Amino acid sequence: MANSKEVVVSDSQLSPDFIQELLPSAERTALLYNLSFLCLGGFPQLERMIRDQALETQMLFGSSEAVLLKCAGTSSNLVTSLFPILIKAVEKNKPVLAVIYLEKARTWIEDIISAVGDMVTRYEKRAQSVKTCTSDVYQEQNQTEGKIKEHTVEMKALEDALDKLKVELKQNESEMEAIENKIKKNTEEQQDLIENNKYHQSFLWGLFSFDGHYDNDAIIAKQAEQTPLIAKKDSVRNKKWEINIKQTDFQLKLANCKIKQGEIPSPVHLKQAQKNLDQIRQILVDLNKFWEKVSALLGTLKDKTFAGDKLIEYLEDMKEEFLESIEEAKKCWNRFGAGCERAQGIFSVQSKTAYKFLEINPSSLSEAERNKQYESIMEKLKKINPQASAKAAIPT
């Protein structure tokens, strides 16, 4: 009898309250995925990654529902079917039959323990996968910020170059104006000399002139001054043409940069997505602890169920003690089964309806639509707390 009392399971351990944190965690997971999804408009690759992560989590919740349903079903079968038969076998002093039914119970229990163990492993892997996804988002954030910085630097360099060309062009125009003024003055002076030369070559001027070549030499000198001015003007004009070509080239490059700048999505929301994913990862770690707790409870229930199996050898003398141990086990399995049913209901809702947001393409949303959805999700997150969630989702 002492052995049958060694494993003690408290009411609080097997009470449906052990799933109190389950619903808010599951609800938050879907909402945080939704927030992350909204933050990734303009990042197609990250959108696909988050979609894949959310779908995998949704399927994991579906598997969780199935395992909890199996736990609840096994609990019910033990309580309503196998234990009553086992009790009758003991009451009729049939130890061989009692052993057969105990072994059947052991098989059922081992089966759900294995299924729960698999869930522990799957949640560990899912948390690790979300952690990797978080790192990918962080890397994309750095790369995007680098691209924007690179484009900003390039655009600044192009703008500076255009400003410099603008100054050069102004100087070119001033130089051209000065040369044209010199050419104009030189031309006017030549014209005056030519006019004067015609007068000098008249009959009266010839009678008194001692040097008939004077004015011709002056004209030639003025013409000589004109030649480098014209050459300089051509050079300045060519320089202006080069400046204009450079301006056009830089303006096109700047326009292209601005187009590309518009194509690079803002990384401002990626930090939020990263935080959301990190919270999801922590929730998955917590949910994994839930499954570890279920596994531990199953181990306790298994010990509780077989606490009196040695008494079968002394069935005639220890019948009452064995029956007491089975009755106690029935109570524990009843409480555990009730908790599993409620937990199964939570995962059922999450796996079926909570991920409908994946049907929407976040890139197609306007900024106003995105903000509206964001505010709606935040309101839902603010309303989630363990007590309220548990009461809302768990029928009495």
XYZ file of C-alpha atoms in Angstrom:
396
model
C 0.000 0.000 0.000
C 2.909 2.308 0.729
C 4.094 2.017 -2.880
C 0.703 3.055 -4.209
C 1.025 6.357 -2.356
C 4.520 7.253 -3.560
C 3.397 9.207 -6.637
C 1.196 12.110 -5.646
C -0.387 14.302 -8.328
C -1.875 17.513 -7.026
C -5.194 18.857 -8.230
C -3.474 22.012 -9.445
C -1.166 19.991 -11.716
C -3.976 18.159 -13.461
C -6.526 20.955 -13.334
C -7.588 22.537 -16.671
C -5.827 25.642 -15.321
C -2.555 24.190 -16.565
C -3.552 25.472 -19.999
C -4.283 28.978 -18.730
C -1.312 30.454 -20.594
C -1.957 28.403 -23.705
C -4.726 30.465 -25.292
C -3.114 33.918 -24.964
C 0.146 32.506 -26.296
C -1.576 30.909 -29.287
C -3.594 34.072 -29.957
C -0.548 36.294 -29.743
C 1.352 34.062 -32.142
C -1.151 34.550 -34.956
C -1.464 38.289 -34.303
C 2.312 38.780 -34.229
C 2.664 36.858 -37.497
C -0.016 39.164 -38.914
C 1.899 42.242 -37.744
C 5.126 40.897 -39.220
C 3.341 40.196 -42.475
C 2.029 43.766 -42.632
C 5.511 45.150 -41.991
C 6.994 43.413 -45.017
C 5.171 45.157 -47.839
C 7.758 45.657 -50.568
C 9.955 42.745 -49.467
C 8.626 39.805 -51.558
C 11.290 37.369 -50.376
C 10.639 38.140 -46.720
C 6.894 38.003 -47.295
C 7.299 34.449 -48.579
C 9.502 33.548 -45.625
C 6.985 34.851 -43.082
C 4.139 33.187 -44.960
C 6.003 29.871 -44.825
C 6.753 30.294 -41.118
C 3.124 31.164 -40.349
C 1.815 28.215 -42.383
C 4.226 25.838 -40.650
C 3.092 27.147 -37.270
C -0.544 26.834 -38.301
C 0.060 23.202 -39.302
C 1.938 22.622 -36.045
C -1.098 23.915 -34.156
C -3.223 21.534 -36.214
C -0.956 18.654 -35.198
C -1.139 19.861 -31.600
C -4.917 19.700 -31.818
C -4.716 16.119 -33.097
C -2.322 15.006 -30.340
C -4.416 16.646 -27.620
C -7.501 15.014 -29.082
C -5.640 11.710 -28.869
C -4.698 12.455 -25.247
C -8.291 13.311 -24.407
C -9.558 10.216 -26.245
C -7.081 7.961 -24.458
C -8.055 9.498 -21.109
C -11.712 8.901 -21.876
C -11.131 5.308 -23.013
C -9.105 4.549 -19.913
C -11.741 6.027 -17.597
C -14.909 4.811 -19.291
C -13.789 1.554 -20.853
C -10.542 -0.050 -19.750
C -10.506 0.811 -16.032
C -14.070 -0.485 -15.433
C -13.145 -3.804 -17.090
C -9.922 -3.941 -15.092
C -11.875 -3.322 -11.886
C -14.277 -6.149 -12.726
C -11.400 -8.516 -13.429
C -9.899 -7.691 -10.035
C -13.239 -7.988 -8.279
C -13.697 -11.457 -9.813
C -10.193 -12.478 -8.764
C -8.837 -12.866 -12.304
C -5.256 -11.634 -11.997
C -4.199 -12.860 -15.459
C -6.988 -10.868 -17.101
C -6.144 -7.873 -14.935
C -2.522 -8.000 -16.115
C -3.662 -8.138 -19.756
C -5.780 -5.010 -19.308
C -3.017 -3.208 -17.442
C -0.644 -3.942 -20.313
C -3.217 -2.603 -22.753
C -3.399 0.579 -20.667
C 0.394 0.723 -20.686
C 0.416 0.501 -24.507
C -2.133 3.296 -24.842
C -0.265 5.519 -22.432
C 3.123 4.835 -24.035
C 1.573 5.718 -27.392
C 0.416 9.187 -26.310
C 3.673 9.774 -24.410
C 5.518 9.135 -27.692
C 3.170 11.493 -29.587
C 3.671 14.234 -27.012
C 7.450 13.699 -27.114
C 7.322 14.241 -30.866
C 5.455 17.522 -30.311
C 8.191 18.681 -27.920
C 10.764 18.063 -30.659
C 8.674 19.779 -33.328
C 8.173 22.905 -31.225
C 11.911 23.055 -30.575
C 12.569 22.903 -34.334
C 9.870 25.484 -35.082
C 11.329 27.914 -32.549
C 14.760 27.451 -34.125
C 13.323 28.017 -37.600
C 11.680 31.274 -36.489
C 14.972 32.327 -34.928
C 16.713 31.748 -38.274
C 13.977 33.731 -40.030
C 14.521 36.564 -37.558
C 18.204 36.600 -38.473
C 17.273 36.719 -42.166
C 15.033 39.729 -41.538
C 17.856 41.429 -39.644
C 20.253 40.731 -42.525
C 17.752 42.111 -45.051
C 17.355 45.196 -42.885
C 21.114 45.806 -42.921
C 21.335 45.195 -46.660
C 18.413 47.511 -47.394
C 19.801 50.255 -45.194
C 23.135 49.754 -46.974
C 21.462 50.104 -50.363
C 19.688 53.271 -49.305
C 22.904 54.689 -47.871
C 24.773 53.744 -51.040
C 22.139 55.399 -53.202
C 22.076 58.426 -50.939
C 25.849 58.789 -51.251
C 25.668 58.338 -55.024
C 22.833 60.829 -55.319
C 24.735 63.342 -53.170
C 27.817 62.931 -55.369
C 25.738 63.459 -58.520
C 24.010 66.505 -57.051
C 27.381 67.952 -56.023
C 28.750 67.298 -59.511
C 25.752 69.023 -61.087
C 26.217 72.020 -58.783
C 29.869 72.202 -59.797
C 28.942 72.046 -63.488
C 26.391 74.792 -62.931
C 29.176 77.027 -61.570
C 31.457 76.052 -64.463
C 28.705 76.829 -66.946
C 28.155 80.253 -65.404
C 31.887 80.953 -65.583
C 31.889 79.728 -69.169
C 29.074 82.075 -70.081
C 30.875 85.020 -68.431
C 34.069 84.146 -70.291
C 32.172 83.818 -73.551
C 30.531 87.198 -73.007
C 33.919 88.831 -72.300
C 35.465 87.314 -75.456
C 32.517 88.350 -77.591
C 32.816 91.903 -76.245
C 36.539 91.952 -77.135
C 35.790 90.602 -80.616
C 33.063 93.181 -81.058
C 35.376 95.991 -79.956
C 38.182 94.750 -82.162
C 35.790 94.510 -85.101
C 34.560 98.056 -84.520
C 38.157 99.326 -84.305
C 39.038 97.564 -87.546
C 36.030 99.128 -89.204
C 37.116 102.584 -88.074
C 40.624 102.018 -89.434
C 39.271 100.817 -92.728
C 37.025 103.866 -92.996
C 39.919 106.159 -92.110
C 42.157 104.342 -94.558
C 39.777 105.112 -97.387
C 40.018 108.814 -96.551
C 43.766 108.692 -96.241
C 44.039 107.142 -99.660
C 42.098 110.009 -101.196
C 43.972 112.482 -103.500
C 44.432 115.235 -100.949
C 45.693 112.861 -98.262
C 48.208 111.474 -100.723
C 49.713 114.923 -101.356
C 50.568 115.375 -97.701
C 51.119 111.839 -96.461
C 54.702 110.779 -95.729
C 53.780 107.131 -94.957
C 51.027 105.719 -97.087
C 51.271 102.242 -95.312
C 50.497 103.508 -91.802
C 46.828 102.658 -91.684
C 47.195 99.351 -93.500
C 49.619 98.158 -90.812
C 47.193 99.163 -88.060
C 44.399 97.193 -89.722
C 46.632 94.162 -90.054
C 47.547 94.445 -86.380
C 43.894 94.544 -85.366
C 43.148 91.541 -87.537
C 46.030 89.713 -85.851
C 44.449 90.449 -82.464
C 41.135 89.049 -83.707
C 42.452 85.603 -84.654
C 43.289 84.314 -81.097
C 40.040 85.795 -79.802
C 38.045 83.758 -82.304
C 40.069 80.655 -81.443
C 39.430 81.284 -77.731
C 35.738 81.730 -78.425
C 35.636 78.351 -80.221
C 37.429 76.735 -77.294
C 35.026 78.226 -74.736
C 32.054 77.178 -76.908
C 33.377 73.593 -77.027
C 33.862 73.673 -73.274
C 30.230 74.696 -72.877
C 29.182 71.775 -75.043
C 31.194 69.374 -72.863
C 29.578 70.819 -69.732
C 26.126 70.385 -71.271
C 26.894 66.731 -72.123
C 28.113 66.070 -68.568
C 25.009 67.770 -67.167
C 22.745 65.560 -69.253
C 24.657 62.441 -68.205
C 24.572 63.295 -64.495
C 20.907 64.334 -64.662
C 19.974 60.981 -66.199
C 21.996 59.109 -63.566
C 20.371 61.147 -60.796
C 16.909 60.484 -62.223
C 17.731 56.751 -62.372
C 18.925 56.850 -58.756
C 15.667 58.454 -57.665
C 13.698 55.766 -59.511
C 15.753 53.047 -57.824
C 15.386 54.831 -54.506
C 11.643 54.534 -54.930
C 12.033 50.814 -55.665
C 13.970 50.197 -52.444
C 11.351 49.667 -49.700
C 11.809 51.419 -46.402
C 13.455 49.190 -43.791
C 11.732 51.058 -40.964
C 9.168 48.258 -40.395
C 11.741 45.474 -40.486
C 12.832 46.205 -36.922
C 9.225 45.733 -35.817
C 8.974 42.489 -37.790
C 12.161 41.273 -36.146
C 10.777 42.032 -32.673
C 7.516 40.265 -33.537
C 9.334 37.177 -34.745
C 11.479 37.111 -31.643
C 8.320 37.207 -29.515
C 6.848 34.379 -31.592
C 10.005 32.352 -31.033
C 9.700 32.887 -27.276
C 6.034 31.888 -27.380
C 6.960 28.705 -29.238
C 9.538 28.024 -26.529
C 6.785 28.526 -23.928
C 4.420 26.257 -25.855
C 7.178 23.689 -25.943
C 7.277 23.936 -22.155
C 3.530 23.253 -22.195
C 4.165 20.032 -24.095
C 7.019 19.140 -21.769
C 4.599 19.636 -18.905
C 2.045 17.388 -20.610
C 4.787 14.808 -21.061
C 5.726 15.044 -17.388
C 2.071 14.722 -16.385
C 1.735 11.628 -18.525
C 4.755 10.143 -16.801
C 3.144 10.892 -13.443
C -0.186 9.456 -14.596
C 1.554 6.371 -15.884
C 3.217 5.876 -12.505
C -0.096 6.542 -10.816
C -1.902 4.046 -13.039
C 0.609 1.284 -12.362
C 1.235 2.151 -8.745
C -0.708 -0.927 -7.683
C 0.245 -3.380 -10.416
C 2.476 -5.361 -8.034
C -0.521 -5.878 -5.833
C -2.052 -8.183 -8.451
C 0.265 -10.933 -7.243
C -1.491 -10.709 -3.897
C -4.917 -9.994 -5.343
C -6.923 -11.859 -2.746
C -5.272 -9.991 0.138
C -4.642 -6.599 -1.515
C -7.742 -6.255 -3.692
C -9.104 -3.213 -1.894
C -5.819 -1.330 -2.071
C -5.465 -2.038 -5.809
C -9.011 -0.885 -6.506
C -8.336 2.319 -4.542
C -5.243 3.034 -6.679
C -7.222 2.549 -9.895
C -10.037 4.793 -8.638
C -7.469 7.490 -7.842
C -5.927 7.064 -11.286
C -9.398 7.458 -12.853
C -9.831 10.814 -11.143
C -6.439 12.008 -12.364
C -7.081 10.869 -15.944
C -10.477 12.586 -15.849
C -8.891 15.914 -14.916
C -6.110 15.476 -17.461
C -8.599 14.571 -20.202
C -10.708 17.643 -19.438
C -7.628 19.856 -19.731
C -6.622 18.241 -23.022
C -10.110 18.759 -24.457
C -9.977 22.442 -23.659
C -6.444 22.810 -24.990
C -7.486 20.959 -28.133
C -10.278 23.485 -28.637
C -7.787 26.350 -28.386
C -5.464 24.856 -31.010
C -8.449 24.043 -33.214
C -9.527 27.690 -33.419
C -5.963 28.851 -34.045
C -5.253 26.291 -36.741
C -8.470 26.968 -38.670
C -9.329 30.683 -38.528
C -6.489 32.701 -37.029
C -4.304 32.711 -40.144
C -6.745 33.988 -42.741
C -4.584 37.104 -43.066
C -2.224 34.991 -45.190
C -4.794 35.231 -47.987
C -3.960 38.948 -48.366
C -0.929 40.300 -50.209
C 0.569 42.967 -47.895
C 2.280 44.669 -50.861
C -1.126 45.434 -52.341
C -2.259 47.406 -49.290
C -2.130 51.176 -49.266
C -0.414 52.928 -46.367
C -3.821 53.870 -44.956
C -5.088 50.267 -45.173
C -1.914 48.957 -43.595
C -2.188 51.427 -40.705
C -5.832 50.534 -40.171
C -5.035 46.822 -39.935
C -2.050 47.554 -37.723
C -4.206 49.495 -35.252
C -6.831 46.729 -35.259
C -4.225 44.065 -34.460
C -2.694 46.176 -31.706
C -6.107 46.595 -30.092
C -6.566 42.820 -30.100
C -3.126 42.299 -28.596
C -3.879 44.768 -25.806
C -7.042 42.862 -24.854
C -5.278 39.514 -24.475
C -4.557 38.310 -20.945
C -4.450 34.799 -19.508
C -7.534 35.104 -17.289
C -9.814 36.719 -19.861
C -8.616 34.427 -22.662
C -9.060 31.294 -20.634
C -12.612 32.259 -19.607
C -13.543 33.253 -23.169
C -12.287 30.085 -24.823
C -12.936 27.412 -22.216
C -16.598 26.441 -21.826
C -17.808 25.720 -18.324
